[in-house]
C-alpha cells in the first residue's frame, strides 16, 4: 500500500501499478453511452494517453480503449490508488504551504468510499458529480499541491491540472472551473461527448470544488426545509405524527431520513438501489428498511397513530409507493401522507439519475446501456405516472414541492401534467422549495455555511460547535428582527441536536445556516481559538454553492426572482471573481451543478483559517462579499426582505453603497403601454 508521500510524488509509472480493473463490492457509476464517432473515439484515447510518456502508452492504450467501449469513459482504473482514501489529519500531508495540505485533505474526503457515491469513478454525489475526470488528474493535482508555494496558483480546467503559475500570497492557491462550455454548445448530448473525450467535466456543486462534507450538508438544509414546510403548508411548529414521503438514498439524498428524525416526523424514503439503501441503514441514517409495500403502509399507519418518530426506507420504486398511497386514499378514504417531494438525481434522468417504475434496478441499468432511446421513453412514461399520483393526492390536504433536482422540469418535458395557468417559465403547478421556503431565507442573507476541522480530531469539532452556538446566541441577545431571530433559533437548535445524530461521515465537519453577521463572527471566533491553541489545527470554511450569492439557477436558487433576470448568471460569476481577489484560498466556477448541465452557473470558495491576523482580514472580506452580493441582487429584483437587509448593511458599513430600486406602480406601466 502506498503512502501519502508516494501519493503526492506524481504518476506512478516505473513500474506501472497492477491493473485491478473495477473493484467488486462497491457501487459503480452507470455505463455511459456518449455515441462517439470513430474519429471522436480516437481523440478520446489520444487525450487520455497525453498524460503518459511514450514508453508506457502501448501498454495503456488497449486497456483505455476497452474502458471507453465498456463504460463510455476512460477512468484509468489501473491508477486508482492503493491507499485508504479519507481525510487524513492535515499535518500528515507533504506540502510547502498549509493551504495546499488543507486542499488535499478536502479532495481525499470527496473520494472517501464512505462519502463518495461511486468512488472508483471519482463521483462524489448526484450520480455524475465528478471530483476529477480520471485518476491521472488526481495524481498530478496532488503532486502539484505538494510542491506549491505561497507564490503560486494551481489552475484546474474541468478536472485537468493545467499547472502552477506565479501569483502572490494574496491570490487564491487554487482556481477551478468546471464545464465552462460555450453556451450554444452546452447541451446534454454535447456534454456526453465532451466528457467521454476527457475535455470537460460535471463537477456538481461541491464535488468538483472539493467542498463536499458528506450527506450532513443536505441533512441540515432538509431539516430547515421540512420545518418551514410544516409552518407554511400545515400551520404547525410540531410535526409529530406527520408523514413526509420522498425518494433517493444514494449520494447526498440519504440525508432525508436523518432530517425526518431530527424534526420529529415520519419519513418514508424510497430507493431502487439496494446497496445505497443498506449503506444508509448501516451508517445509522435509516432506522428501518423494508421491501414490502404492505409492510411499509402498515408501519406508516402505526407510526401516525402513536406519533412515533420514524425513518423508513422502502426498497422499491417511489412511483409504486405514490400509487399505493393513492390506492389507500381511494379505497379507504384515508390520506396517509402530509408532505412530499422527490430527491432523485433527476437532473440526469436518462443516465441513472431516475429509474423507471416499469423495470427492476438491474434490468434498468442494462437497458440504459443497450438501448438509451427505449430507456428514455420508459423514464418519461414513469415521470407521467409519478406526477399523476401526486396530483391525485394533492387534491386533498397534501402538499408537494420540487426539491430543486429538476424533477418538475423533466416531468414537464415528459408531458406530465405539471402546468400552472398564467405561470412564467420558472413556475409549475407545485412550487420550488426556493420559491415557497428557502427564497425568503436567502433574501435575509441566510445560507449554508460549513467548516472542516483539519486536525481530524472529533474534539475540535465539539469546540467549534460550542463556539458557533455561543456566537449565534450572543447575536440574538443583542437584538434582531423576529424573522431573523427565527432563523437563528432554528440553527441553534440544529447545533444542539447535531452531535446526537451521528452526522459526521468523512471529515470532521459541520454546517449551519447563517447570515453575513453570523458567518463573520463565527470565523473570528474560530480563528482566535486556533491562535490560542484551543483548536489543534486550521479550520477550512466553505459552503454549498446553493447559497445566497453562489448560484444562478432559474429553476432553483433564483426561481423566486421575477424581474426577468432569473436566467442571467452575473451574480454567480461576480461571486467567484469577488471571492478570489478578497482572499479566498480557492475559488470554483461551475456549469450545471444541482439541476443539470446547461441549466445553472454556480460559484464557490474555500478559505483556510490558521489563527493569523492575515486569515482574519481575508475572512472578513470574503464572507462579507460572499453574502452581500446576493442580498443586493435580490434587493434589486424586488425582495422587501433583501431591501431591509441591504439597507441595514449600508447603515453599519459606510464602505457599502448599493443602488436601491424604486417602487414602480403597475398602473403607471399599463397606462404608458396603452398610449
Short mmCIF file of C-alpha atoms in Angstrom, two decimals, residues 248-674:
data_model
loop_
_atom_site.label_atom_id
_atom_site.label_comp_id
_atom_site.label_asym_id
_atom_site.label_seq_id
_atom_site.Cartn_x
_atom_site.Cartn_y
_atom_site.Cartn_z
CA UNK A 248 -33.50 8.84 -3.29
CA UNK A 249 -30.98 7.49 -0.77
CA UNK A 250 -27.90 7.48 -2.97
CA UNK A 251 -25.40 10.34 -2.95
CA UNK A 252 -26.36 13.28 -0.80
CA UNK A 253 -30.07 12.48 -0.67
CA UNK A 254 -29.60 9.93 2.11
CA UNK A 255 -29.98 12.95 4.34
CA UNK A 256 -33.76 12.94 4.13
CA UNK A 257 -34.13 10.06 6.58
CA UNK A 258 -31.98 11.71 9.23
CA UNK A 259 -33.72 15.06 8.74
CA UNK A 260 -37.13 13.47 9.32
CA UNK A 261 -35.95 12.09 12.65
CA UNK A 262 -34.44 15.40 13.75
CA UNK A 263 -37.66 17.33 13.05
CA UNK A 264 -39.69 14.60 14.77
CA UNK A 265 -41.89 13.38 11.91
CA UNK A 266 -42.28 10.13 9.96
CA UNK A 267 -40.06 9.93 6.90
CA UNK A 268 -40.64 7.29 4.23
CA UNK A 269 -37.94 7.27 1.57
CA UNK A 270 -38.00 5.02 -1.49
CA UNK A 271 -34.77 3.80 -3.11
CA UNK A 272 -34.37 1.37 -6.01
CA UNK A 273 -30.70 0.60 -5.34
CA UNK A 274 -30.47 -1.90 -2.50
CA UNK A 275 -26.78 -1.17 -1.92
CA UNK A 276 -27.44 2.55 -1.45
CA UNK A 277 -30.32 1.83 0.91
CA UNK A 278 -28.32 -0.60 3.05
CA UNK A 279 -25.36 1.81 3.17
CA UNK A 280 -27.60 4.42 4.80
CA UNK A 281 -29.08 1.84 7.16
CA UNK A 282 -25.63 0.62 8.25
CA UNK A 283 -24.49 4.22 8.76
CA UNK A 284 -27.43 4.77 11.11
CA UNK A 285 -29.21 7.19 8.80
CA UNK A 286 -32.23 4.91 8.32
CA UNK A 287 -33.98 3.36 11.30
CA UNK A 288 -35.80 0.60 9.39
CA UNK A 289 -35.92 -0.87 5.89
CA UNK A 290 -38.47 -2.97 4.02
CA UNK A 291 -39.06 -4.21 0.51
CA UNK A 292 -42.76 -4.82 1.14
CA UNK A 293 -45.29 -2.15 0.28
CA UNK A 294 -47.80 -3.84 2.59
CA UNK A 295 -45.38 -3.62 5.50
CA UNK A 296 -44.47 -0.06 4.55
CA UNK A 297 -48.11 1.04 4.74
CA UNK A 298 -48.67 -0.90 7.95
CA UNK A 299 -45.67 0.74 9.69
CA UNK A 300 -46.70 4.14 8.39
CA UNK A 301 -50.18 3.72 9.89
CA UNK A 302 -48.76 2.57 13.22
CA UNK A 303 -46.35 5.47 13.42
CA UNK A 304 -49.04 8.01 12.58
CA UNK A 305 -51.33 6.65 15.26
CA UNK A 306 -48.70 6.72 18.02
CA UNK A 307 -46.80 9.78 16.70
CA UNK A 308 -43.68 7.66 16.61
CA UNK A 309 -40.55 9.29 15.15
CA UNK A 310 -39.52 7.03 12.28
CA UNK A 311 -37.34 6.91 9.20
CA UNK A 312 -38.34 4.01 6.98
CA UNK A 313 -36.52 3.05 3.81
CA UNK A 314 -38.65 1.36 1.15
CA UNK A 315 -36.57 -0.74 -1.24
CA UNK A 316 -38.52 -0.17 -4.40
CA UNK A 317 -39.62 2.48 -6.84
CA UNK A 318 -41.20 5.61 -5.42
CA UNK A 319 -43.84 5.58 -8.16
CA UNK A 320 -45.15 2.29 -6.75
CA UNK A 321 -45.23 3.92 -3.33
CA UNK A 322 -47.11 7.01 -4.53
CA UNK A 323 -49.61 4.87 -6.44
CA UNK A 324 -50.16 2.69 -3.37
CA UNK A 325 -50.88 5.83 -1.31
CA UNK A 326 -53.44 6.83 -3.95
CA UNK A 327 -54.98 3.35 -3.73
CA UNK A 328 -55.28 3.65 0.06
CA UNK A 329 -56.92 7.06 -0.32
CA UNK A 330 -59.39 5.89 -2.95
CA UNK A 331 -60.35 2.65 -1.19
CA UNK A 332 -60.34 3.67 2.47
CA UNK A 333 -60.67 7.46 2.29
CA UNK A 334 -57.53 7.75 4.40
CA UNK A 335 -54.80 10.22 3.37
CA UNK A 336 -51.59 8.74 4.77
CA UNK A 337 -49.16 11.46 3.70
CA UNK A 338 -48.92 15.16 4.59
CA UNK A 339 -45.78 16.43 2.84
CA UNK A 340 -43.92 15.15 -0.19
CA UNK A 341 -41.04 15.80 -2.52
CA UNK A 342 -38.50 13.98 -4.68
CA UNK A 343 -34.74 13.86 -4.38
CA UNK A 344 -33.64 11.51 -7.09
CA UNK A 345 -30.85 12.86 -9.32
CA UNK A 346 -33.43 13.93 -11.87
CA UNK A 347 -31.02 16.46 -13.36
CA UNK A 348 -29.59 13.39 -15.14
CA UNK A 349 -32.76 11.35 -15.71
CA UNK A 350 -31.55 9.13 -18.55
CA UNK A 351 -28.16 8.16 -17.15
CA UNK A 352 -29.02 6.69 -13.76
CA UNK A 353 -30.47 9.71 -12.03
CA UNK A 354 -34.06 8.39 -12.23
CA UNK A 355 -35.15 4.78 -12.63
CA UNK A 356 -38.44 3.93 -14.40
CA UNK A 357 -41.07 2.07 -12.43
CA UNK A 358 -41.61 -0.47 -15.21
CA UNK A 359 -38.19 -2.12 -14.69
CA UNK A 360 -36.19 -3.51 -11.81
CA UNK A 361 -32.89 -1.85 -10.91
CA UNK A 362 -30.55 -4.27 -12.70
CA UNK A 363 -32.82 -4.52 -15.74
CA UNK A 364 -32.98 -0.72 -15.97
CA UNK A 365 -29.19 -0.35 -15.85
CA UNK A 366 -28.86 -2.92 -18.60
CA UNK A 367 -31.40 -1.20 -20.87
CA UNK A 368 -29.84 2.19 -20.16
CA UNK A 369 -26.62 0.97 -21.76
CA UNK A 370 -28.06 -1.23 -24.52
CA UNK A 371 -30.96 0.91 -25.76
CA UNK A 372 -30.83 4.52 -24.45
CA UNK A 373 -33.79 5.58 -26.59
CA UNK A 374 -36.08 2.90 -25.17
CA UNK A 375 -34.84 3.69 -21.66
CA UNK A 376 -35.64 7.38 -22.13
CA UNK A 377 -39.17 6.51 -23.23
CA UNK A 378 -39.75 4.44 -20.10
CA UNK A 379 -38.36 7.18 -17.85
CA UNK A 380 -40.70 9.74 -19.34
CA UNK A 381 -43.69 7.38 -19.02
CA UNK A 382 -42.71 6.78 -15.38
CA UNK A 383 -42.49 10.52 -14.74
CA UNK A 384 -46.02 10.95 -16.09
CA UNK A 385 -47.31 8.23 -13.74
CA UNK A 386 -45.31 9.75 -10.88
CA UNK A 387 -46.93 13.15 -11.35
CA UNK A 388 -50.40 11.68 -11.89
CA UNK A 389 -50.28 10.03 -8.46
CA UNK A 390 -49.04 13.20 -6.78
CA UNK A 391 -51.78 15.23 -8.47
CA UNK A 392 -54.43 12.90 -7.09
CA UNK A 393 -53.10 13.20 -3.53
CA UNK A 394 -52.71 16.97 -3.85
CA UNK A 395 -56.46 17.32 -4.30
CA UNK A 396 -56.62 16.51 -0.57
CA UNK A 397 -54.73 18.16 2.30
CA UNK A 398 -51.33 17.04 0.94
CA UNK A 399 -48.52 19.39 -0.11
CA UNK A 400 -45.77 18.66 -2.61
CA UNK A 401 -42.77 20.78 -3.58
CA UNK A 402 -39.95 20.47 -6.08
CA UNK A 403 -36.68 19.95 -4.24
CA UNK A 404 -34.50 21.61 -6.85
CA UNK A 405 -33.47 18.37 -8.56
CA UNK A 406 -35.16 19.30 -11.87
CA UNK A 407 -37.99 16.83 -11.15
CA UNK A 408 -40.82 19.09 -12.35
CA UNK A 409 -38.75 20.41 -15.25
CA UNK A 410 -38.10 16.87 -16.51
CA UNK A 411 -41.70 15.88 -15.82
CA UNK A 412 -42.85 18.82 -17.94
CA UNK A 413 -40.50 17.75 -20.74
CA UNK A 414 -42.00 14.26 -20.47
CA UNK A 415 -45.52 15.64 -20.96
CA UNK A 416 -46.68 15.26 -17.34
CA UNK A 417 -49.48 17.45 -16.03
CA UNK A 418 -47.42 19.97 -14.06
CA UNK A 419 -48.57 23.17 -15.76
CA UNK A 420 -49.83 26.23 -13.91
CA UNK A 421 -52.18 28.67 -15.69
CA UNK A 422 -50.57 32.04 -16.35
CA UNK A 423 -47.21 30.91 -14.99
CA UNK A 424 -43.84 32.17 -16.16
CA UNK A 425 -41.07 29.85 -17.30
CA UNK A 426 -39.83 29.10 -13.79
CA UNK A 427 -43.21 28.18 -12.28
CA UNK A 428 -45.09 24.88 -12.20
CA UNK A 429 -48.22 23.53 -10.52
CA UNK A 430 -46.08 22.85 -7.45
CA UNK A 431 -43.58 25.37 -6.14
CA UNK A 432 -39.85 25.02 -5.98
CA UNK A 433 -38.76 24.86 -2.38
CA UNK A 434 -36.82 28.07 -3.06
CA UNK A 435 -39.98 29.86 -4.20
CA UNK A 436 -42.00 28.97 -1.10
CA UNK A 437 -39.50 28.12 1.61
CA UNK A 438 -35.82 28.92 1.13
CA UNK A 439 -36.12 32.00 -1.05
CA UNK A 440 -37.05 34.31 1.80
CA UNK A 441 -34.26 32.78 3.88
CA UNK A 442 -31.74 33.58 1.14
CA UNK A 443 -33.15 37.11 0.85
CA UNK A 444 -32.36 37.63 4.54
CA UNK A 445 -28.78 36.55 3.83
CA UNK A 446 -29.05 33.10 5.45
CA UNK A 447 -27.44 30.20 3.64
CA UNK A 448 -25.31 27.06 4.17
CA UNK A 449 -22.04 27.88 5.94
CA UNK A 450 -19.65 24.97 6.52
CA UNK A 451 -16.41 24.24 8.27
CA UNK A 452 -13.96 21.33 8.45
CA UNK A 453 -11.58 20.72 11.35
CA UNK A 454 -8.37 19.70 9.59
CA UNK A 455 -6.90 18.09 12.70
CA UNK A 456 -9.32 15.21 12.17
CA UNK A 457 -9.93 15.26 15.92
CA UNK A 458 -13.62 14.97 16.93
CA UNK A 459 -12.86 17.11 19.98
CA UNK A 460 -12.03 20.04 17.69
CA UNK A 461 -15.49 19.69 16.19
CA UNK A 462 -17.01 19.79 19.68
CA UNK A 463 -15.14 23.05 20.33
CA UNK A 464 -16.32 24.61 17.06
CA UNK A 465 -19.92 23.58 17.76
CA UNK A 466 -19.73 25.30 21.14
CA UNK A 467 -18.15 28.43 19.70
CA UNK A 468 -20.65 28.69 16.84
CA UNK A 469 -23.65 28.24 19.12
CA UNK A 470 -22.31 30.82 21.54
CA UNK A 471 -21.82 33.34 18.72
CA UNK A 472 -25.38 32.88 17.45
CA UNK A 473 -26.85 33.18 20.94
CA UNK A 474 -24.93 36.42 21.52
CA UNK A 475 -26.24 37.89 18.27
CA UNK A 476 -29.84 37.03 19.20
CA UNK A 477 -29.34 38.51 22.68
CA UNK A 478 -28.11 41.73 21.07
CA UNK A 479 -31.43 42.19 19.29
CA UNK A 480 -32.59 41.10 15.84
CA UNK A 481 -35.89 41.23 13.93
CA UNK A 482 -38.43 38.44 14.59
CA UNK A 483 -37.83 36.86 11.16
CA UNK A 484 -34.07 36.82 11.66
CA UNK A 485 -34.46 35.55 15.22
CA UNK A 486 -36.46 32.56 13.95
CA UNK A 487 -33.61 31.63 11.59
CA UNK A 488 -31.01 31.90 14.34
CA UNK A 489 -33.13 29.85 16.72
CA UNK A 490 -33.58 27.09 14.13
CA UNK A 491 -29.82 26.91 13.71
CA UNK A 492 -29.06 27.00 17.42
CA UNK A 493 -31.48 24.07 17.77
CA UNK A 494 -29.66 22.32 14.91
CA UNK A 495 -26.22 22.68 16.53
CA UNK A 496 -27.58 21.36 19.83
CA UNK A 497 -29.02 18.33 18.04
CA UNK A 498 -26.25 17.69 15.51
CA UNK A 499 -23.80 15.91 17.79
CA UNK A 500 -26.54 13.47 18.92
CA UNK A 501 -27.28 12.12 15.46
CA UNK A 502 -24.01 10.67 14.10
CA UNK A 503 -23.93 13.22 11.29
CA UNK A 504 -20.19 13.11 10.62
CA UNK A 505 -19.34 10.98 7.59
CA UNK A 506 -15.77 11.51 6.45
CA UNK A 507 -14.09 14.70 7.63
CA UNK A 508 -14.84 16.32 10.98
CA UNK A 509 -17.25 18.86 9.55
CA UNK A 510 -20.32 20.86 10.41
CA UNK A 511 -22.85 23.05 8.65
CA UNK A 512 -25.36 25.66 9.72
CA UNK A 513 -27.30 28.43 8.01
CA UNK A 514 -26.16 31.94 8.88
CA UNK A 515 -26.27 35.47 7.55
CA UNK A 516 -23.31 37.77 6.97
CA UNK A 517 -23.05 38.91 10.60
CA UNK A 518 -23.10 35.37 11.93
CA UNK A 519 -20.62 33.98 9.42
CA UNK A 520 -18.05 36.69 10.09
CA UNK A 521 -18.45 36.38 13.85
CA UNK A 522 -18.10 32.58 13.77
CA UNK A 523 -15.00 32.83 11.58
CA UNK A 524 -13.42 35.31 14.00
CA UNK A 525 -14.17 33.03 16.96
CA UNK A 526 -12.61 30.03 15.20
CA UNK A 527 -9.51 31.94 14.13
CA UNK A 528 -8.94 33.23 17.66
CA UNK A 529 -9.40 29.72 19.07
CA UNK A 530 -6.73 28.44 16.67
CA UNK A 531 -4.38 31.24 17.76
CA UNK A 532 -4.96 30.32 21.43
CA UNK A 533 -4.31 26.65 20.75
CA UNK A 534 -7.85 25.73 21.71
CA UNK A 535 -8.23 24.21 18.25
CA UNK A 536 -5.34 21.94 17.28
CA UNK A 537 -5.13 22.76 13.57
CA UNK A 538 -6.52 25.11 10.90
CA UNK A 539 -10.21 25.16 10.02
CA UNK A 540 -11.46 25.24 6.42
CA UNK A 541 -14.51 27.41 5.77
CA UNK A 542 -16.69 26.81 2.74
CA UNK A 543 -20.35 26.50 1.83
CA UNK A 544 -22.68 24.77 -0.54
CA UNK A 545 -22.84 26.68 -3.82
CA UNK A 546 -26.58 26.52 -3.15
CA UNK A 547 -26.41 29.78 -1.23
CA UNK A 548 -27.32 33.44 -1.11
CA UNK A 549 -24.83 34.53 -3.80
CA UNK A 550 -23.39 31.33 -5.18
CA UNK A 551 -25.85 30.19 -7.80
CA UNK A 552 -27.89 31.49 -10.71
CA UNK A 553 -30.40 28.74 -11.36
CA UNK A 554 -33.82 29.72 -12.78
CA UNK A 555 -35.49 26.51 -11.62
CA UNK A 556 -33.99 26.56 -8.13
CA UNK A 557 -31.88 29.24 -6.41
CA UNK A 558 -33.19 32.15 -8.47
CA UNK A 559 -36.66 30.72 -9.17
CA UNK A 560 -38.22 33.37 -6.91
CA UNK A 561 -36.68 36.25 -8.85
CA UNK A 562 -39.41 37.67 -11.10
CA UNK A 563 -37.82 40.70 -12.76
CA UNK A 564 -36.76 38.65 -15.80
CA UNK A 565 -33.16 38.13 -14.64
CA UNK A 566 -33.60 34.57 -13.33
CA UNK A 567 -31.81 33.26 -16.44
CA UNK A 568 -28.84 35.64 -16.05
CA UNK A 569 -25.64 34.46 -14.37
CA UNK A 570 -23.94 37.71 -13.40
CA UNK A 571 -24.29 37.02 -9.66
CA UNK A 572 -22.52 33.66 -9.64
CA UNK A 573 -19.67 34.88 -11.81
CA UNK A 574 -19.22 38.04 -9.73
CA UNK A 575 -19.27 35.85 -6.61
CA UNK A 576 -16.41 33.71 -7.93
CA UNK A 577 -14.32 36.67 -9.06
CA UNK A 578 -15.01 38.77 -5.97
CA UNK A 579 -14.10 35.99 -3.54
CA UNK A 580 -10.85 35.43 -5.46
CA UNK A 581 -9.45 38.92 -5.03
CA UNK A 582 -10.75 39.32 -1.47
CA UNK A 583 -8.61 36.50 -0.14
CA UNK A 584 -10.28 33.11 -0.65
CA UNK A 585 -7.83 30.20 -0.51
CA UNK A 586 -9.51 28.69 -3.53
CA UNK A 587 -12.45 29.51 -5.79
CA UNK A 588 -14.55 27.49 -8.21
CA UNK A 589 -16.97 28.26 -11.05
CA UNK A 590 -19.23 25.54 -12.45
CA UNK A 591 -21.77 24.91 -15.18
CA UNK A 592 -24.58 22.54 -14.30
CA UNK A 593 -24.31 21.96 -10.57
CA UNK A 594 -27.51 20.88 -8.84
CA UNK A 595 -30.17 20.91 -11.54
CA UNK A 596 -28.31 19.71 -14.59
CA UNK A 597 -25.94 20.57 -17.38
CA UNK A 598 -26.67 23.88 -19.09
CA UNK A 599 -29.33 24.82 -16.50
CA UNK A 600 -27.22 26.75 -13.96
CA UNK A 601 -23.97 28.57 -13.22
CA UNK A 602 -22.58 28.47 -9.70
CA UNK A 603 -19.54 29.66 -7.80
CA UNK A 604 -17.92 28.56 -4.57
CA UNK A 605 -14.90 29.08 -2.36
CA UNK A 606 -12.71 27.56 0.34
CA UNK A 607 -10.93 29.61 2.99
CA UNK A 608 -8.30 28.34 5.43
CA UNK A 609 -8.25 29.88 8.91
CA UNK A 610 -4.85 29.39 10.56
CA UNK A 611 -5.02 31.71 13.56
CA UNK A 612 -3.18 34.61 11.92
CA UNK A 613 -4.26 38.22 11.55
CA UNK A 614 -3.96 37.76 7.79
CA UNK A 615 -6.55 34.95 7.86
CA UNK A 616 -8.89 37.12 9.93
CA UNK A 617 -8.59 40.02 7.47
CA UNK A 618 -9.29 37.77 4.50
CA UNK A 619 -12.24 36.10 6.22
CA UNK A 620 -13.92 39.43 6.95
CA UNK A 621 -13.64 40.49 3.30
CA UNK A 622 -14.59 37.20 1.69
CA UNK A 623 -17.53 36.37 3.96
CA UNK A 624 -18.98 39.88 3.74
CA UNK A 625 -18.89 39.93 -0.05
CA UNK A 626 -19.99 36.33 -0.35
CA UNK A 627 -23.32 37.22 1.27
CA UNK A 628 -23.85 40.89 0.40
CA UNK A 629 -23.53 40.21 -3.34
CA UNK A 630 -26.61 38.00 -3.36
CA UNK A 631 -28.65 40.10 -0.94
CA UNK A 632 -28.05 43.20 -3.08
CA UNK A 633 -29.10 41.30 -6.20
CA UNK A 634 -32.29 40.09 -4.52
CA UNK A 635 -32.97 43.59 -3.25
CA UNK A 636 -32.74 44.95 -6.81
CA UNK A 637 -35.04 42.23 -8.11
CA UNK A 638 -37.80 43.28 -5.71
CA UNK A 639 -37.42 41.37 -2.43
CA UNK A 640 -38.61 43.51 0.53
CA UNK A 641 -36.62 41.34 2.94
CA UNK A 642 -33.42 41.79 0.96
CA UNK A 643 -34.10 45.54 0.72
CA UNK A 644 -34.29 45.74 4.51
CA UNK A 645 -31.11 43.71 4.98
CA UNK A 646 -29.04 45.69 2.47
CA UNK A 647 -30.20 48.99 3.98
CA UNK A 648 -29.09 47.73 7.40
CA UNK A 649 -25.74 46.70 5.90
CA UNK A 650 -25.19 50.19 4.48
CA UNK A 651 -26.07 51.77 7.82
CA UNK A 652 -23.50 49.61 9.60
CA UNK A 653 -20.75 49.77 6.96
CA UNK A 654 -20.10 53.09 5.22
CA UNK A 655 -17.91 51.37 2.61
CA UNK A 656 -21.00 49.67 1.16
CA UNK A 657 -23.16 51.70 -1.25
CA UNK A 658 -25.85 49.89 -3.22
CA UNK A 659 -28.22 51.28 -5.84
CA UNK A 660 -31.67 50.80 -4.34
CA UNK A 661 -34.68 50.20 -6.59
CA UNK A 662 -37.71 52.49 -6.51
CA UNK A 663 -41.26 51.15 -6.34
CA UNK A 664 -42.97 51.12 -9.73
CA UNK A 665 -46.77 51.13 -9.84
CA UNK A 666 -48.41 48.66 -12.22
CA UNK A 667 -50.89 51.38 -13.22
CA UNK A 668 -48.07 53.62 -14.42
CA UNK A 669 -46.66 50.88 -16.63
CA UNK A 670 -50.02 49.79 -18.02
CA UNK A 671 -51.08 53.34 -18.84
CA UNK A 672 -47.80 54.01 -20.62
CA UNK A 673 -48.09 50.86 -22.72
CA UNK A 674 -51.70 51.62 -23.64
#
